[in-house]
Amino acid sequence: MPRRTDLKKICIIGAGPIIIGQACEFDYSGTQACKALREEGYEIVLVNSNPATIMTDPEMAHRTYIEPITPECVAAILRKEKPDAVLPTLGGQTALNVALQVADSGVLDELGIEMIGADREAIRRAEDRDLFRETMRSAGLDLPKSELAHNREEAFAALEIVGLPCVIRPAFTLGGTGGGIAYNREEFERIATGGIAVSMVHEILIEECLVGWKELEMELMRDKNDNVVVVCSIENLDPMGVHTGDSITVAPVLTMTDREYQIMRDQSIKIIRAVGVKTGGCNIQFAQCPKTGRLVVIEMNPRVSRSSALASKATGFPIAKIASKVAVGYTLDELRNDITQSTSVCFEPTIDYIVVKVPRFAFEKFPEGNETLSVQMKSVGEAMGIGRTFKEALQKTIRSMENRKFGLFSADDNVEPLDELYRKVGVPTRDRLYQLAQIIRCELQNNAQTVDEIIERLFKVTGIDPWFLQQMIELVETEIELAGKRLEDVTKDELLSLKRWGFSDRRLGEVLGVPESVVRKRRQEWDITAARKMVDTCAAEFAAVTPYYYTTFGEKDEPLL
């Protein structure tokens, strides 16, 4: 079925200022949407208060309003432009909230404007904590024990049921704004009062604390014919208690059994249908108990999100573009994959590599800020690495952070006492990855514990899955062994293995005590050079016409097009 012809003019609401928790990923999404809908012949009206975005470049929309994204301003623009539809799912929580407020005021009904992508009822079922909870229960899905509150008295009554510690989640906020984990009554009163104040509907969810549980995400897409595809699965290295935007994340999920993954997949499809997102994408978050395997639903975003932008880059599946096209009537089987140009987007992305995202922080600009990571997002950006293995992707991402680190260790690292490191690593901070590496190095060099004992203790302290800890231990063990050698002692096969695990020439030079250029010259003499592999959404099952590439070692180049 072709696109809708009853729509001529569409208003897209942007994300507004670049702030912590809502940044350039929504400029990326909004830009994709403008391009996708313009190429379909629609007249685009864009509302975004930030002129420093690509989205607000003059050629992106037919009319661009650089005005505050408030219900009053958006309503005035809608009255002036009289579009046929408004698309609110590409501008983050800001666009979603404002569109809902404008709809509730009666302006959309007054002007005969349709909300596309996700309608008012679906947004409410996903964003309103009480409605979401009831929707999930009706669908037979498990949730954490929780209670709602709208004032101080209701909050303390809910606390008696849920107990401490607990998580406070305000409704209709982004990046965990106003939320937090309360371990005592004083913290509870402070966070609950603040959460009620920042919530658009003055509502908070007081929830069973799942700190230490595994956190997982699914990115899905659905069209009007009820075709549903799972675009990407994402796993947080940090357990529950750290906002996913502040956590190191890995795609695809690596530490679940296939049976567990299929259960999560089935539940995700059931959720998008139950909430009623008929045309567009969504992000669903789960938690899994590491001891029992119990899987519970945490929340759902009926829009593109920070994770959607990551999933798009990780898989080559343009989530925002496809979400825009299904919003105007296309079905997934009708749309062609941009990269293969032969398969439909109903073909779920298949990836033969690992993607790692590491968040970027700027605490140095906020000297009085609390650097402890919790459920309220604090990162200002992120870097992403692609590799054949988790080790390679992790080390490539670390080097992309521009923090003078070229691996898990740096030449200028100061080794702290082991007891102090264990104390610090128990609290999530931006440095926890590197503190873990220091602990592992000290334990291995002291030979006081076996590898299994190190993993067991670190898992107990941090909640990080043992598989990830094992990967880090193998990297550290390799560096320790390498430190006792000279470059002349390293064989060709050993050097190739090191490059496959993501060790840079600079880091190898630091460990071996030679300049980076000497290491590079040696591997070039042995013809150990980077091969270019495709990000083609289909793991080379179909011919790719417009792929992009990542580099790895020890393999042949795939064709450069």
PDB file of N, CA and C in Angstrom, residues 29 33 39 87 89 95 104 150 175 273 283 301 315 342 391 410 415 425 456 461 471 492 514 526 530:
ATOM      1  N   SER A  29      17.928  11.987  14.704  1.00  0.00           N
ATOM      2  CA  SER A  29      16.635  11.380  14.383  1.00  0.00           C
ATOM      3  C   SER A  29      15.746  12.349  13.619  1.00  0.00           C
ATOM      4  N   ALA A  33      14.133  12.166   9.792  1.00  0.00           N
ATOM      5  CA  ALA A  33      12.695  12.268   9.545  1.00  0.00           C
ATOM      6  C   ALA A  33      12.385  13.337   8.506  1.00  0.00           C
ATOM      7  N   GLU A  39      11.359  13.559   0.863  1.00  0.00           N
ATOM      8  CA  GLU A  39      11.523  12.781  -0.369  1.00  0.00           C
ATOM      9  C   GLU A  39      10.219  12.094  -0.769  1.00  0.00           C
ATOM     10  N   LEU A  87       3.981  15.012  14.015  1.00  0.00           N
ATOM     11  CA  LEU A  87       4.788  13.823  14.314  1.00  0.00           C
ATOM     12  C   LEU A  87       5.664  14.138  15.527  1.00  0.00           C
ATOM     13  N   THR A  89       7.238  11.867  17.719  1.00  0.00           N
ATOM     14  CA  THR A  89       8.040  10.766  18.270  1.00  0.00           C
ATOM     15  C   THR A  89       9.515  10.832  17.887  1.00  0.00           C
ATOM     16  N   ALA A  95       9.430  16.655  22.902  1.00  0.00           N
ATOM     17  CA  ALA A  95       8.414  16.710  21.852  1.00  0.00           C
ATOM     18  C   ALA A  95       7.181  15.907  22.241  1.00  0.00           C
ATOM     19  N   ASP A 104      -4.205  17.488  24.620  1.00  0.00           N
ATOM     20  CA  ASP A 104      -5.130  17.551  25.754  1.00  0.00           C
ATOM     21  C   ASP A 104      -5.854  18.892  25.842  1.00  0.00           C
ATOM     22  N   HIS A 150       1.115  10.874  44.438  1.00  0.00           N
ATOM     23  CA  HIS A 150       0.981  12.204  43.848  1.00  0.00           C
ATOM     24  C   HIS A 150       1.274  13.307  44.856  1.00  0.00           C
ATOM     25  N   GLY A 175      15.568  10.791  30.793  1.00  0.00           N
ATOM     26  CA  GLY A 175      16.888  10.597  31.386  1.00  0.00           C
ATOM     27  C   GLY A 175      16.855  10.396  32.886  1.00  0.00           C
ATOM     28  N   ARG A 273       2.469  -4.312  21.164  1.00  0.00           N
ATOM     29  CA  ARG A 273       1.070  -4.482  20.748  1.00  0.00           C
ATOM     30  C   ARG A 273       0.116  -4.052  21.857  1.00  0.00           C
ATOM     31  N   ASN A 283      11.449   1.620  22.474  1.00  0.00           N
ATOM     32  CA  ASN A 283      12.547   1.071  23.263  1.00  0.00           C
ATOM     33  C   ASN A 283      11.949   0.490  24.534  1.00  0.00           C
ATOM     34  N   ASN A 301       9.616   3.343  26.044  1.00  0.00           N
ATOM     35  CA  ASN A 301       9.579   4.664  25.422  1.00  0.00           C
ATOM     36  C   ASN A 301       8.916   4.518  24.053  1.00  0.00           C
ATOM     37  N   THR A 315      23.542  -1.313  13.822  1.00  0.00           N
ATOM     38  CA  THR A 315      23.005  -2.321  12.910  1.00  0.00           C
ATOM     39  C   THR A 315      22.945  -1.875  11.458  1.00  0.00           C
ATOM     40  N   SER A 342      17.657  -4.554  -1.784  1.00  0.00           N
ATOM     41  CA  SER A 342      16.943  -5.701  -2.361  1.00  0.00           C
ATOM     42  C   SER A 342      16.042  -6.366  -1.330  1.00  0.00           C
ATOM     43  N   LYS A 391      36.317  -7.852  23.368  1.00  0.00           N
ATOM     44  CA  LYS A 391      37.589  -7.244  23.766  1.00  0.00           C
ATOM     45  C   LYS A 391      38.022  -6.170  22.769  1.00  0.00           C
ATOM     46  N   SER A 410      46.796   3.123  31.447  1.00  0.00           N
ATOM     47  CA  SER A 410      47.578   4.169  30.801  1.00  0.00           C
ATOM     48  C   SER A 410      48.932   4.236  31.483  1.00  0.00           C
ATOM     49  N   VAL A 415      48.555   3.504  40.772  1.00  0.00           N
ATOM     50  CA  VAL A 415      47.938   2.330  41.382  1.00  0.00           C
ATOM     51  C   VAL A 415      47.641   2.631  42.848  1.00  0.00           C
ATOM     52  N   VAL A 425      35.212   0.744  43.835  1.00  0.00           N
ATOM     53  CA  VAL A 425      34.552   0.041  42.735  1.00  0.00           C
ATOM     54  C   VAL A 425      33.135  -0.399  43.099  1.00  0.00           C
ATOM     55  N   GLU A 456      34.304 -13.988  41.392  1.00  0.00           N
ATOM     56  CA  GLU A 456      33.241 -14.102  42.394  1.00  0.00           C
ATOM     57  C   GLU A 456      33.186 -12.865  43.289  1.00  0.00           C
ATOM     58  N   VAL A 461      30.672  -7.468  44.519  1.00  0.00           N
ATOM     59  CA  VAL A 461      30.829  -6.038  44.819  1.00  0.00           C
ATOM     60  C   VAL A 461      30.135  -5.151  43.789  1.00  0.00           C
ATOM     61  N   GLN A 471      36.305 -11.492  30.508  1.00  0.00           N
ATOM     62  CA  GLN A 471      36.916 -10.833  29.354  1.00  0.00           C
ATOM     63  C   GLN A 471      37.963  -9.819  29.784  1.00  0.00           C
ATOM     64  N   LYS A 492      54.895 -13.498  15.209  1.00  0.00           N
ATOM     65  CA  LYS A 492      53.897 -12.950  14.298  1.00  0.00           C
ATOM     66  C   LYS A 492      52.486 -13.340  14.737  1.00  0.00           C
ATOM     67  N   VAL A 514      58.883   0.295  23.788  1.00  0.00           N
ATOM     68  CA  VAL A 514      59.409   0.789  22.513  1.00  0.00           C
ATOM     69  C   VAL A 514      58.448   1.830  21.957  1.00  0.00           C
ATOM     70  N   TRP A 526      55.274  -7.753   8.740  1.00  0.00           N
ATOM     71  CA  TRP A 526      54.624  -9.066   8.759  1.00  0.00           C
ATOM     72  C   TRP A 526      53.264  -9.047   8.054  1.00  0.00           C
ATOM     73  N   ALA A 530      45.010  -3.724   8.941  1.00  0.00           N
ATOM     74  CA  ALA A 530      43.573  -3.714   9.213  1.00  0.00           C
ATOM     75  C   ALA A 530      42.783  -4.087   7.969  1.00  0.00           C
TER      76      ALA A 530
END
